[in-house]
Amino acid sequence: MSSPQTALQPVDSYREEIFASLMPLVPEELPLADADGAVLAEDVTAAWPLPGFDNSAMDGYAVVAADVAAASADHPVTLPVDAEAAAGDTTSRTLSSGRVIKIMTGALLPAGADAVVPVEWTDGGSERVTITRTADKGHAVRRAGDDARPGDLLLSAGTRLGPAQIGVLAASGHGAIIARRRPRVAVISTGDELAEPGTPLVPGLIWDSNSYMLAAAARQAGCDVTRHTVLRDNPASVLAAIELAAATVDLLVTSGGVSMGGEHDAVKAALSILGSVGFRKVAMQPGMPQGFGLLGSPPRTPIFTLPGNPVSALVSFRIFVEPSVKVLQGLQVPPINTGRFPLSARVTSPAGRRSFLRGVLDRQAGTVAPLTGQNSHQIASLARADVLIVVPEADTQLAAGTEVDIVDLP
Ligand code: AMP
Ligand code: MG
């Protein structure tokens, strides 16, 4: 057990240690409907041209461009309509010169046609159509392969699939892909004092904010999240619940019960006996007491035991858990800091610890303002913050105007 005198572990080396012990998920075949947020494990190429066939970009008339070259409002050209081609009509038609085929957006372009006259440039006729403007060769025609050709790289391995990427997979006919899925995460709050939001309280109890907050953070980090009901501060039942949960997820996140390791710190008491979860004091504020380790048999399930104070919990999530989700999906870990801005007011910080202070970015002024209320329990100020202001370990105060690193809070 670490004593308060034990040297604090630097933030960066703690992160490195965590990332090095995480095994990326094994790539698997995912149906397209489950693929958003997954990370491709292999390149995806086009097997067919995209679009797959020449088709119309507008509702109008497929023509031989030369036939309408002279069309104008003063000298309209009137031509017979042979047929009508709608989207989804798979009949292959051939257009003869001097005739037209009425055509809808997305319909197969008849062989021989080389332009589409938009319906707006015509009288809209069904048997004969009068055309009042000339359409150049290729007008309103989408050529097969104008977006991608067979063999073209559509998405490379390591791409996280968002809406547009899911779209191109579907458009190119991929019903499934090989990828690392959204990690499955279980979020568990612990504490005898915790009550369910929406239920009445008596003094001495508080509403559980962490399980809702951390579940939201994990979802935002791209995970499939299960939020468990609160565990009471009983090491035996905490251990049983954690081991049960670990068997069904890729990552476990708990909050509370890791401070000093007394009998009330049930998470630390329960997991210490396993030997595979380490409890540290990390040189940061908030978020000093941390636990991380691996549970169960291979593939082992990583667990983060975050401190209970809500601000400590969310800051710890942002600094340690969120990048770990990236590692599980085989992605690069981005730098902690996301920008640099001058302070609008002075800040203070304890010696030897990196402070992550709640702040508000003023993009117009180009400054970042520290919020009042920087204690770890003060979640109201957390809810007003959009960034964390980083005060390095060596600094105990920074004057207004000093440029500081910031960490955005998504
Ligand atoms: P602990 O880490 O269990 O020692 O808790 C530290 C502080 O965080 C205490 O004031 C707890 O009441 C508070 N806390 C612990 N868990 C939660 C939670 N799920 N929601 C809100 N506050 C919590
Ligand atoms: Mg507690």
Tab-separated table of C-alpha atoms and ligand atoms in Angstrom:
chain	number	residue	atom	x	y	z
A	1	MET	CA	0.000	0.000	0.000
A	2	SER	CA	1.370	3.410	-0.878
A	3	SER	CA	1.710	5.900	1.940
A	4	PRO	CA	1.142	9.619	1.527
A	5	GLN	CA	4.948	9.992	1.594
A	6	THR	CA	5.447	7.794	-1.474
A	7	ALA	CA	6.781	9.762	-4.437
A	8	LEU	CA	4.015	10.675	-6.853
A	9	GLN	CA	4.093	9.052	-10.271
A	10	PRO	CA	4.357	11.541	-13.140
A	11	VAL	CA	1.269	11.802	-15.370
A	12	ASP	CA	3.181	10.955	-18.543
A	13	SER	CA	4.908	7.821	-17.285
A	14	TYR	CA	1.638	6.573	-15.796
A	15	ARG	CA	-0.057	7.039	-19.156
A	16	GLU	CA	2.779	5.267	-20.970
A	17	GLU	CA	2.587	2.357	-18.552
A	18	ILE	CA	-1.156	2.014	-19.125
A	19	PHE	CA	-0.973	2.269	-22.899
A	20	ALA	CA	1.863	-0.300	-23.039
A	21	SER	CA	-0.178	-2.862	-21.128
A	22	LEU	CA	-3.298	-2.551	-23.298
A	23	MET	CA	-3.838	-5.063	-26.086
A	24	PRO	CA	-5.727	-3.726	-29.105
A	25	LEU	CA	-8.963	-5.615	-29.746
A	26	VAL	CA	-8.833	-8.473	-32.224
A	27	PRO	CA	-10.248	-7.363	-35.586
A	28	GLU	CA	-13.485	-9.109	-36.488
A	29	GLU	CA	-16.040	-9.145	-39.257
A	30	LEU	CA	-18.673	-6.542	-38.488
A	31	PRO	CA	-21.924	-6.150	-40.375
A	32	LEU	CA	-22.295	-2.653	-41.735
A	33	ALA	CA	-25.119	-1.879	-39.309
A	34	ASP	CA	-22.670	-2.329	-36.395
A	35	ALA	CA	-19.718	-0.651	-38.028
A	36	ASP	CA	-20.057	3.006	-37.079
A	37	GLY	CA	-17.343	3.989	-34.644
A	38	ALA	CA	-15.347	0.863	-35.497
A	39	VAL	CA	-11.808	1.202	-36.834
A	40	LEU	CA	-10.952	-0.519	-40.105
A	41	ALA	CA	-8.317	-3.217	-39.784
A	42	GLU	CA	-7.723	-3.431	-43.530
A	43	ASP	CA	-7.874	-1.219	-46.579
A	44	VAL	CA	-11.180	-1.125	-48.407
A	45	THR	CA	-11.070	-0.820	-52.199
A	46	ALA	CA	-13.789	-0.435	-54.768
A	47	ALA	CA	-14.714	-3.747	-56.381
A	48	TRP	CA	-16.942	-2.057	-58.937
A	49	PRO	CA	-17.060	1.381	-60.483
A	50	LEU	CA	-18.863	4.005	-58.460
A	51	PRO	CA	-21.380	4.909	-59.874
A	52	GLY	CA	-21.823	1.420	-61.239
A	53	PHE	CA	-23.377	2.507	-64.564
A	54	ASP	CA	-23.920	5.629	-66.636
A	55	ASN	CA	-27.029	7.341	-65.303
A	56	SER	CA	-28.944	10.577	-65.276
A	57	ALA	CA	-28.163	13.356	-62.809
A	58	MET	CA	-31.554	15.014	-63.327
A	59	ASP	CA	-35.148	14.391	-64.245
A	60	GLY	CA	-35.424	15.163	-67.960
A	61	TYR	CA	-34.865	13.644	-71.378
A	62	ALA	CA	-31.976	11.532	-72.556
A	63	VAL	CA	-30.898	12.872	-75.935
A	64	VAL	CA	-28.214	12.757	-78.568
A	65	ALA	CA	-26.626	16.156	-77.865
A	66	ALA	CA	-26.253	16.901	-81.575
A	67	ASP	CA	-30.053	16.660	-81.960
A	68	VAL	CA	-30.627	19.601	-79.609
A	69	ALA	CA	-27.574	21.656	-80.550
A	70	ALA	CA	-29.758	24.275	-82.224
A	71	ALA	CA	-32.532	24.380	-79.602
A	72	SER	CA	-33.397	27.799	-78.182
A	73	ALA	CA	-36.442	29.628	-76.861
A	74	ASP	CA	-36.974	31.191	-80.285
A	75	HIS	CA	-36.251	27.994	-82.183
A	76	PRO	CA	-37.337	25.074	-79.997
A	77	VAL	CA	-36.698	21.534	-81.120
A	78	THR	CA	-39.550	19.026	-80.844
A	79	LEU	CA	-38.715	15.307	-80.726
A	80	PRO	CA	-40.714	12.106	-80.171
A	81	VAL	CA	-40.488	10.426	-76.740
A	82	ASP	CA	-39.749	6.706	-77.091
A	83	ALA	CA	-40.014	5.469	-73.535
A	84	GLU	CA	-39.657	6.431	-69.916
A	85	ALA	CA	-36.737	5.236	-67.732
A	86	ALA	CA	-37.173	5.494	-63.968
A	87	ALA	CA	-34.622	4.879	-61.202
A	88	GLY	CA	-34.574	1.156	-60.506
A	89	ASP	CA	-35.692	0.249	-64.043
A	90	THR	CA	-33.126	-2.309	-65.209
A	91	THR	CA	-34.243	-2.467	-68.875
A	92	SER	CA	-31.331	-1.602	-71.139
A	93	ARG	CA	-32.570	0.758	-73.801
A	94	THR	CA	-30.988	2.164	-76.902
A	95	LEU	CA	-31.732	5.672	-78.058
A	96	SER	CA	-31.923	6.368	-81.757
A	97	SER	CA	-30.856	9.721	-83.109
A	98	GLY	CA	-33.790	12.096	-83.577
A	99	ARG	CA	-35.711	10.645	-80.625
A	100	VAL	CA	-35.568	11.020	-76.818
A	101	ILE	CA	-36.231	8.867	-73.752
A	102	LYS	CA	-37.802	10.481	-70.715
A	103	ILE	CA	-35.486	9.766	-67.803
A	104	MET	CA	-35.469	10.203	-64.024
A	105	THR	CA	-32.559	10.980	-61.712
A	106	GLY	CA	-30.514	7.823	-61.119
A	107	ALA	CA	-32.010	5.906	-64.070
A	108	LEU	CA	-29.815	3.898	-66.425
A	109	LEU	CA	-28.732	6.082	-69.347
A	110	PRO	CA	-29.869	4.531	-72.649
A	111	ALA	CA	-27.086	3.427	-74.979
A	112	GLY	CA	-26.543	6.081	-77.605
A	113	ALA	CA	-27.642	8.970	-75.378
A	114	ASP	CA	-24.882	11.417	-74.483
A	115	ALA	CA	-26.736	14.186	-72.640
A	116	VAL	CA	-29.796	14.764	-70.492
A	117	VAL	CA	-31.965	17.829	-71.074
A	118	PRO	CA	-33.431	18.853	-67.693
A	119	VAL	CA	-37.229	18.820	-67.613
A	120	GLU	CA	-37.114	22.553	-66.772
A	121	TRP	CA	-35.780	23.260	-70.294
A	122	THR	CA	-38.753	21.532	-71.917
A	123	ASP	CA	-42.539	21.501	-71.987
A	124	GLY	CA	-42.470	18.185	-70.072
A	125	GLY	CA	-44.261	16.304	-72.858
A	126	SER	CA	-44.926	12.575	-72.741
A	127	GLU	CA	-45.303	11.677	-76.372
A	128	ARG	CA	-43.435	14.560	-77.911
A	129	VAL	CA	-41.263	17.004	-76.071
A	130	THR	CA	-40.372	20.550	-76.993
A	131	ILE	CA	-36.873	21.554	-75.927
A	132	THR	CA	-35.963	25.235	-75.569
A	133	ARG	CA	-32.267	25.047	-74.625
A	134	THR	CA	-29.263	23.228	-75.943
A	135	ALA	CA	-27.523	20.653	-73.747
A	136	ASP	CA	-23.830	20.008	-74.267
A	137	LYS	CA	-22.512	16.482	-74.609
A	138	GLY	CA	-22.307	14.990	-71.111
A	139	HIS	CA	-24.780	17.438	-69.595
A	140	ALA	CA	-26.480	15.976	-66.460
A	141	VAL	CA	-24.862	12.608	-67.118
A	142	ARG	CA	-23.088	10.711	-64.348
A	143	ARG	CA	-20.495	8.409	-65.858
A	144	ALA	CA	-19.754	4.990	-64.381
A	145	GLY	CA	-16.618	5.249	-62.244
A	146	ASP	CA	-16.538	9.047	-62.080
A	147	ASP	CA	-16.392	8.775	-58.249
A	148	ALA	CA	-14.189	5.687	-57.910
A	149	ARG	CA	-12.859	3.040	-60.249
A	150	PRO	CA	-12.465	-0.665	-59.495
A	151	GLY	CA	-9.344	-1.100	-57.367
A	152	ASP	CA	-9.358	2.483	-56.069
A	153	LEU	CA	-8.664	2.822	-52.347
A	154	LEU	CA	-11.884	3.993	-50.680
A	155	LEU	CA	-10.809	3.835	-47.010
A	156	SER	CA	-7.474	2.882	-45.501
A	157	ALA	CA	-6.807	0.624	-42.520
A	158	GLY	CA	-6.911	2.653	-39.314
A	159	THR	CA	-9.850	4.794	-40.420
A	160	ARG	CA	-12.483	5.318	-37.756
A	161	LEU	CA	-15.838	4.869	-39.446
A	162	GLY	CA	-18.103	7.886	-39.210
A	163	PRO	CA	-21.272	8.594	-41.175
A	164	ALA	CA	-19.578	9.424	-44.476
A	165	GLN	CA	-17.323	6.356	-44.287
A	166	ILE	CA	-20.303	4.124	-43.510
A	167	GLY	CA	-21.992	5.740	-46.494
A	168	VAL	CA	-19.232	4.928	-48.947
A	169	LEU	CA	-19.007	1.346	-47.650
A	170	ALA	CA	-22.708	0.885	-48.296
A	171	ALA	CA	-22.580	2.662	-51.661
A	172	SER	CA	-19.764	0.393	-52.793
A	173	GLY	CA	-21.647	-2.723	-51.780
A	174	HIS	CA	-19.714	-3.742	-48.650
A	175	GLY	CA	-22.153	-5.525	-46.357
A	176	ALA	CA	-19.479	-6.252	-43.759
A	177	ILE	CA	-15.932	-5.122	-42.985
A	178	ILE	CA	-12.991	-6.307	-40.883
A	179	ALA	CA	-12.553	-3.843	-38.058
A	180	ARG	CA	-12.008	-3.242	-34.366
A	181	ARG	CA	-15.434	-2.689	-32.886
A	182	ARG	CA	-16.475	0.079	-30.542
A	183	PRO	CA	-15.049	-1.088	-27.230
A	184	ARG	CA	-17.649	-2.446	-24.807
A	185	VAL	CA	-17.358	-0.579	-21.555
A	186	ALA	CA	-18.978	-1.125	-18.178
A	187	VAL	CA	-19.271	1.882	-15.859
A	188	ILE	CA	-19.772	1.268	-12.143
A	189	SER	CA	-20.104	3.751	-9.283
A	190	THR	CA	-19.310	2.682	-5.737
A	191	GLY	CA	-20.271	4.291	-2.446
A	192	ASP	CA	-22.628	3.822	0.486
A	193	GLU	CA	-23.620	7.476	0.176
A	194	LEU	CA	-24.945	7.224	-3.371
A	195	ALA	CA	-28.606	7.508	-4.273
A	196	GLU	CA	-30.301	7.353	-7.638
A	197	PRO	CA	-30.964	10.800	-9.189
A	198	GLY	CA	-34.692	11.427	-9.152
A	199	THR	CA	-35.199	9.750	-5.781
A	200	PRO	CA	-35.493	11.638	-2.465
A	201	LEU	CA	-32.380	12.243	-0.353
A	202	VAL	CA	-31.642	12.683	3.320
A	203	PRO	CA	-28.562	14.569	4.575
A	204	GLY	CA	-25.543	12.303	4.409
A	205	LEU	CA	-26.473	10.935	1.013
A	206	ILE	CA	-25.739	12.367	-2.444
A	207	TRP	CA	-27.006	11.568	-5.887
A	208	ASP	CA	-24.725	9.396	-8.008
A	209	SER	CA	-23.388	11.641	-10.729
A	210	ASN	CA	-20.352	9.631	-11.796
A	211	SER	CA	-21.993	6.630	-13.393
A	212	TYR	CA	-24.132	8.850	-15.624
A	213	MET	CA	-21.269	11.232	-16.367
A	214	LEU	CA	-18.693	8.549	-17.112
A	215	ALA	CA	-21.152	6.555	-19.199
A	216	ALA	CA	-21.735	9.693	-21.263
A	217	ALA	CA	-17.985	10.262	-21.548
A	218	ALA	CA	-17.414	6.677	-22.679
A	219	ARG	CA	-20.190	6.941	-25.234
A	220	GLN	CA	-18.700	10.150	-26.518
A	221	ALA	CA	-15.337	8.409	-26.733
A	222	GLY	CA	-16.979	5.912	-29.085
A	223	CYS	CA	-17.761	3.007	-26.772
A	224	ASP	CA	-20.771	0.765	-26.291
A	225	VAL	CA	-21.602	1.440	-22.669
A	226	THR	CA	-23.360	-0.461	-19.936
A	227	ARG	CA	-24.007	1.596	-16.810
A	228	HIS	CA	-24.374	-0.577	-13.745
A	229	THR	CA	-26.335	0.192	-10.621
A	230	VAL	CA	-24.341	1.545	-7.687
A	231	LEU	CA	-22.194	-0.884	-5.676
A	232	ARG	CA	-22.095	-0.521	-1.906
A	233	ASP	CA	-18.795	-0.236	-0.056
A	234	ASN	CA	-18.390	-3.916	0.637
A	235	PRO	CA	-15.155	-5.411	-0.764
A	236	ALA	CA	-16.556	-8.895	-1.279
A	237	SER	CA	-19.604	-7.790	-3.223
A	238	VAL	CA	-17.553	-5.170	-5.116
A	239	LEU	CA	-15.099	-7.867	-6.198
A	240	ALA	CA	-17.872	-10.234	-7.274
A	241	ALA	CA	-19.668	-7.539	-9.267
A	242	ILE	CA	-16.495	-6.311	-10.939
A	243	GLU	CA	-15.391	-9.797	-11.949
A	244	LEU	CA	-18.825	-10.557	-13.344
A	245	ALA	CA	-18.918	-7.321	-15.320
A	246	ALA	CA	-15.358	-7.777	-16.581
A	247	ALA	CA	-16.254	-11.018	-18.285
A	248	THR	CA	-18.593	-9.298	-20.739
A	249	VAL	CA	-16.736	-6.105	-21.656
A	250	ASP	CA	-13.483	-4.845	-23.156
A	251	LEU	CA	-12.920	-2.209	-20.481
A	252	LEU	CA	-14.223	-1.473	-17.003
A	253	VAL	CA	-14.402	1.937	-15.360
A	254	THR	CA	-15.273	2.319	-11.696
A	255	SER	CA	-15.427	5.414	-9.541
A	256	GLY	CA	-14.885	5.849	-5.820
A	257	GLY	CA	-13.301	3.743	-3.140
A	258	VAL	CA	-9.626	4.121	-4.016
A	259	SER	CA	-8.345	6.950	-1.819
A	260	MET	CA	-6.436	5.688	1.202
A	261	GLY	CA	-7.259	2.009	1.112
A	262	GLY	CA	-9.052	1.790	4.425
A	263	GLU	CA	-12.012	-0.494	4.932
A	264	HIS	CA	-14.327	2.133	3.413
A	265	ASP	CA	-12.301	2.188	0.207
A	266	ALA	CA	-13.899	-0.979	-1.002
A	267	VAL	CA	-12.582	-0.971	-4.580
A	268	LYS	CA	-8.990	-0.742	-3.445
A	269	ALA	CA	-9.573	-3.329	-0.736
A	270	ALA	CA	-11.292	-5.711	-3.148
A	271	LEU	CA	-8.843	-5.449	-6.048
A	272	SER	CA	-5.586	-5.224	-4.085
A	273	ILE	CA	-5.788	-8.925	-3.252
A	274	LEU	CA	-5.827	-9.830	-6.963
A	275	GLY	CA	-2.312	-8.489	-7.466
A	276	SER	CA	-3.065	-7.466	-11.045
A	277	VAL	CA	-4.420	-3.998	-10.295
A	278	GLY	CA	-1.978	-1.316	-9.146
A	279	PHE	CA	-2.973	1.687	-7.067
A	280	ARG	CA	-0.948	4.845	-7.503
A	281	LYS	CA	-0.760	8.412	-6.471
A	282	VAL	CA	-0.283	10.366	-9.650
A	283	ALA	CA	1.295	13.825	-9.683
A	284	MET	CA	-1.819	15.646	-10.778
A	285	GLN	CA	-4.686	17.659	-9.391
A	286	PRO	CA	-7.466	16.702	-9.448
A	287	GLY	CA	-7.199	12.931	-9.789
A	288	MET	CA	-4.287	11.924	-7.578
A	289	PRO	CA	-5.492	8.456	-6.446
A	290	GLN	CA	-5.643	6.142	-9.449
A	291	GLY	CA	-5.903	2.448	-10.045
A	292	PHE	CA	-5.327	0.491	-13.215
A	293	GLY	CA	-4.860	-3.163	-13.996
A	294	LEU	CA	-6.008	-6.238	-15.856
A	295	LEU	CA	-8.686	-8.674	-14.749
A	296	GLY	CA	-9.499	-12.273	-15.556
A	297	SER	CA	-7.866	-14.674	-17.958
A	298	PRO	CA	-6.580	-13.698	-21.418
A	299	PRO	CA	-7.698	-11.660	-23.177
A	300	ARG	CA	-7.649	-9.804	-19.900
A	301	THR	CA	-10.010	-6.942	-19.256
A	302	PRO	CA	-8.433	-3.610	-18.365
A	303	ILE	CA	-9.950	-1.762	-15.438
A	304	PHE	CA	-9.621	1.867	-14.436
A	305	THR	CA	-10.594	2.620	-10.856
A	306	LEU	CA	-11.095	6.356	-10.877
A	307	PRO	CA	-11.371	8.550	-7.793
A	308	GLY	CA	-14.869	9.381	-6.571
A	309	ASN	CA	-14.880	13.128	-6.650
A	310	PRO	CA	-16.762	13.914	-9.851
A	311	VAL	CA	-14.238	16.395	-11.221
A	312	SER	CA	-11.374	14.000	-10.471
A	313	ALA	CA	-13.297	11.223	-12.175
A	314	LEU	CA	-13.988	13.134	-15.379
A	315	VAL	CA	-10.508	14.653	-15.610
A	316	SER	CA	-9.028	11.171	-15.076
A	317	PHE	CA	-11.302	9.810	-17.784
A	318	ARG	CA	-10.105	12.481	-20.212
A	319	ILE	CA	-6.417	11.994	-19.439
A	320	PHE	CA	-6.219	8.195	-19.047
A	321	VAL	CA	-9.339	6.387	-20.245
A	322	GLU	CA	-10.212	8.246	-23.433
A	323	PRO	CA	-6.778	7.676	-25.019
A	324	SER	CA	-6.914	4.047	-23.867
A	325	VAL	CA	-10.072	3.588	-25.928
A	326	LYS	CA	-7.990	4.656	-28.925
A	327	VAL	CA	-5.312	2.102	-28.071
A	328	LEU	CA	-7.956	-0.645	-27.868
A	329	GLN	CA	-9.025	0.271	-31.378
A	330	GLY	CA	-5.450	0.266	-32.640
A	331	LEU	CA	-5.339	4.051	-33.045
A	332	GLN	CA	-2.542	6.469	-32.209
A	333	VAL	CA	-2.834	8.276	-28.899
A	334	PRO	CA	-3.128	12.000	-29.573
A	335	PRO	CA	-1.174	14.501	-27.448
A	336	ILE	CA	-2.892	15.444	-24.171
A	337	ASN	CA	-2.846	19.138	-24.903
A	338	THR	CA	-5.087	20.457	-27.627
A	339	GLY	CA	-4.125	24.108	-27.811
A	340	ARG	CA	-2.285	27.039	-26.274
A	341	PHE	CA	-3.802	30.303	-25.092
A	342	PRO	CA	-2.855	33.183	-22.796
A	343	LEU	CA	-4.526	33.228	-19.382
A	344	SER	CA	-7.021	36.002	-18.720
A	345	ALA	CA	-6.334	35.796	-14.960
A	346	ARG	CA	-3.770	34.471	-12.526
A	347	VAL	CA	-3.872	30.815	-11.418
A	348	THR	CA	-2.227	28.814	-8.653
A	349	SER	CA	-1.276	25.156	-8.416
A	350	PRO	CA	0.343	22.828	-5.860
A	351	ALA	CA	4.092	22.221	-6.256
A	352	GLY	CA	5.063	18.972	-7.929
A	353	ARG	CA	1.666	18.248	-9.422
A	354	ARG	CA	0.223	19.037	-12.826
A	355	SER	CA	-3.000	20.940	-12.377
A	356	PHE	CA	-5.918	20.609	-14.744
A	357	LEU	CA	-8.001	23.672	-13.914
A	358	ARG	CA	-11.462	24.231	-15.280
A	359	GLY	CA	-11.540	27.079	-17.772
A	360	VAL	CA	-13.601	28.758	-20.437
A	361	LEU	CA	-12.096	29.545	-23.791
A	362	ASP	CA	-12.869	32.925	-25.306
A	363	ARG	CA	-12.053	32.313	-28.939
A	364	GLN	CA	-12.790	35.889	-29.931
A	365	ALA	CA	-10.439	37.385	-27.350
A	366	GLY	CA	-8.029	34.488	-27.844
A	367	THR	CA	-7.719	33.925	-24.092
A	368	VAL	CA	-8.662	31.276	-21.583
A	369	ALA	CA	-10.339	32.185	-18.277
A	370	PRO	CA	-9.990	30.046	-15.144
A	371	LEU	CA	-13.313	29.448	-13.413
A	372	THR	CA	-13.883	30.075	-9.735
A	373	GLY	CA	-14.626	26.892	-7.793
A	374	GLN	CA	-11.702	24.585	-8.539
A	375	ASN	CA	-12.275	21.981	-5.830
A	376	SER	CA	-12.701	18.376	-6.935
A	377	HIS	CA	-16.286	18.090	-5.753
A	378	GLN	CA	-17.419	21.251	-7.548
A	379	ILE	CA	-19.231	19.753	-10.493
A	380	ALA	CA	-21.267	22.898	-11.171
A	381	SER	CA	-18.112	24.675	-12.286
A	382	LEU	CA	-17.109	21.590	-14.284
A	383	ALA	CA	-20.361	21.879	-16.189
A	384	ARG	CA	-19.498	25.475	-17.122
A	385	ALA	CA	-15.990	24.626	-18.328
A	386	ASP	CA	-15.142	23.808	-21.924
A	387	VAL	CA	-11.414	23.288	-21.390
A	388	LEU	CA	-8.896	22.272	-18.776
A	389	ILE	CA	-6.024	24.683	-18.188
A	390	VAL	CA	-2.740	22.844	-17.697
A	391	VAL	CA	-0.372	24.181	-15.051
A	392	PRO	CA	2.944	22.308	-15.248
A	393	GLU	CA	4.341	20.420	-12.237
A	394	ALA	CA	7.100	22.974	-11.697
A	395	ASP	CA	4.796	26.009	-11.526
A	396	THR	CA	2.890	27.089	-8.425
A	397	GLN	CA	1.432	30.206	-9.984
A	398	LEU	CA	1.057	31.717	-13.412
A	399	ALA	CA	0.328	35.387	-14.035
A	400	ALA	CA	-2.414	36.676	-16.286
A	401	GLY	CA	-1.137	36.765	-19.852
A	402	THR	CA	0.989	33.621	-19.492
A	403	GLU	CA	0.484	31.202	-22.370
A	404	VAL	CA	-0.811	27.868	-21.128
A	405	ASP	CA	-1.648	24.518	-22.651
A	406	ILE	CA	-5.284	23.560	-22.669
A	407	VAL	CA	-7.113	20.247	-22.961
A	408	ASP	CA	-10.506	20.484	-24.604
A	409	LEU	CA	-13.461	18.907	-22.856
A	410	PRO	CA	-15.623	17.297	-25.482
B	1	AMP	P1	-14.158	8.234	-2.685
B	1	AMP	O1	-13.247	8.250	-3.861
B	1	AMP	O2	-15.048	7.053	-2.661
B	1	AMP	O3	-13.374	8.408	-1.415
B	1	AMP	O4	-15.110	9.486	-2.826
B	1	AMP	C1	-14.595	10.795	-2.828
B	1	AMP	C2	-15.713	11.787	-2.881
B	1	AMP	O5	-16.424	11.623	-4.071
B	1	AMP	C3	-16.711	11.657	-1.774
B	1	AMP	O6	-17.150	12.939	-1.379
B	1	AMP	C4	-17.833	10.883	-2.410
B	1	AMP	O7	-19.081	11.103	-1.803
B	1	AMP	C5	-17.798	11.435	-3.801
B	1	AMP	N1	-18.343	10.470	-4.759
B	1	AMP	C6	-17.961	9.183	-4.853
B	1	AMP	N2	-18.656	8.550	-5.822
B	1	AMP	C7	-19.497	9.467	-6.339
B	1	AMP	C8	-20.481	9.416	-7.369
B	1	AMP	N3	-20.728	8.306	-8.053
B	1	AMP	N4	-21.171	10.553	-7.660
B	1	AMP	C9	-20.914	11.685	-6.953
B	1	AMP	N5	-19.986	11.787	-6.006
B	1	AMP	C10	-19.289	10.696	-5.660
B	2	MG	MG	-16.360	6.156	-1.425
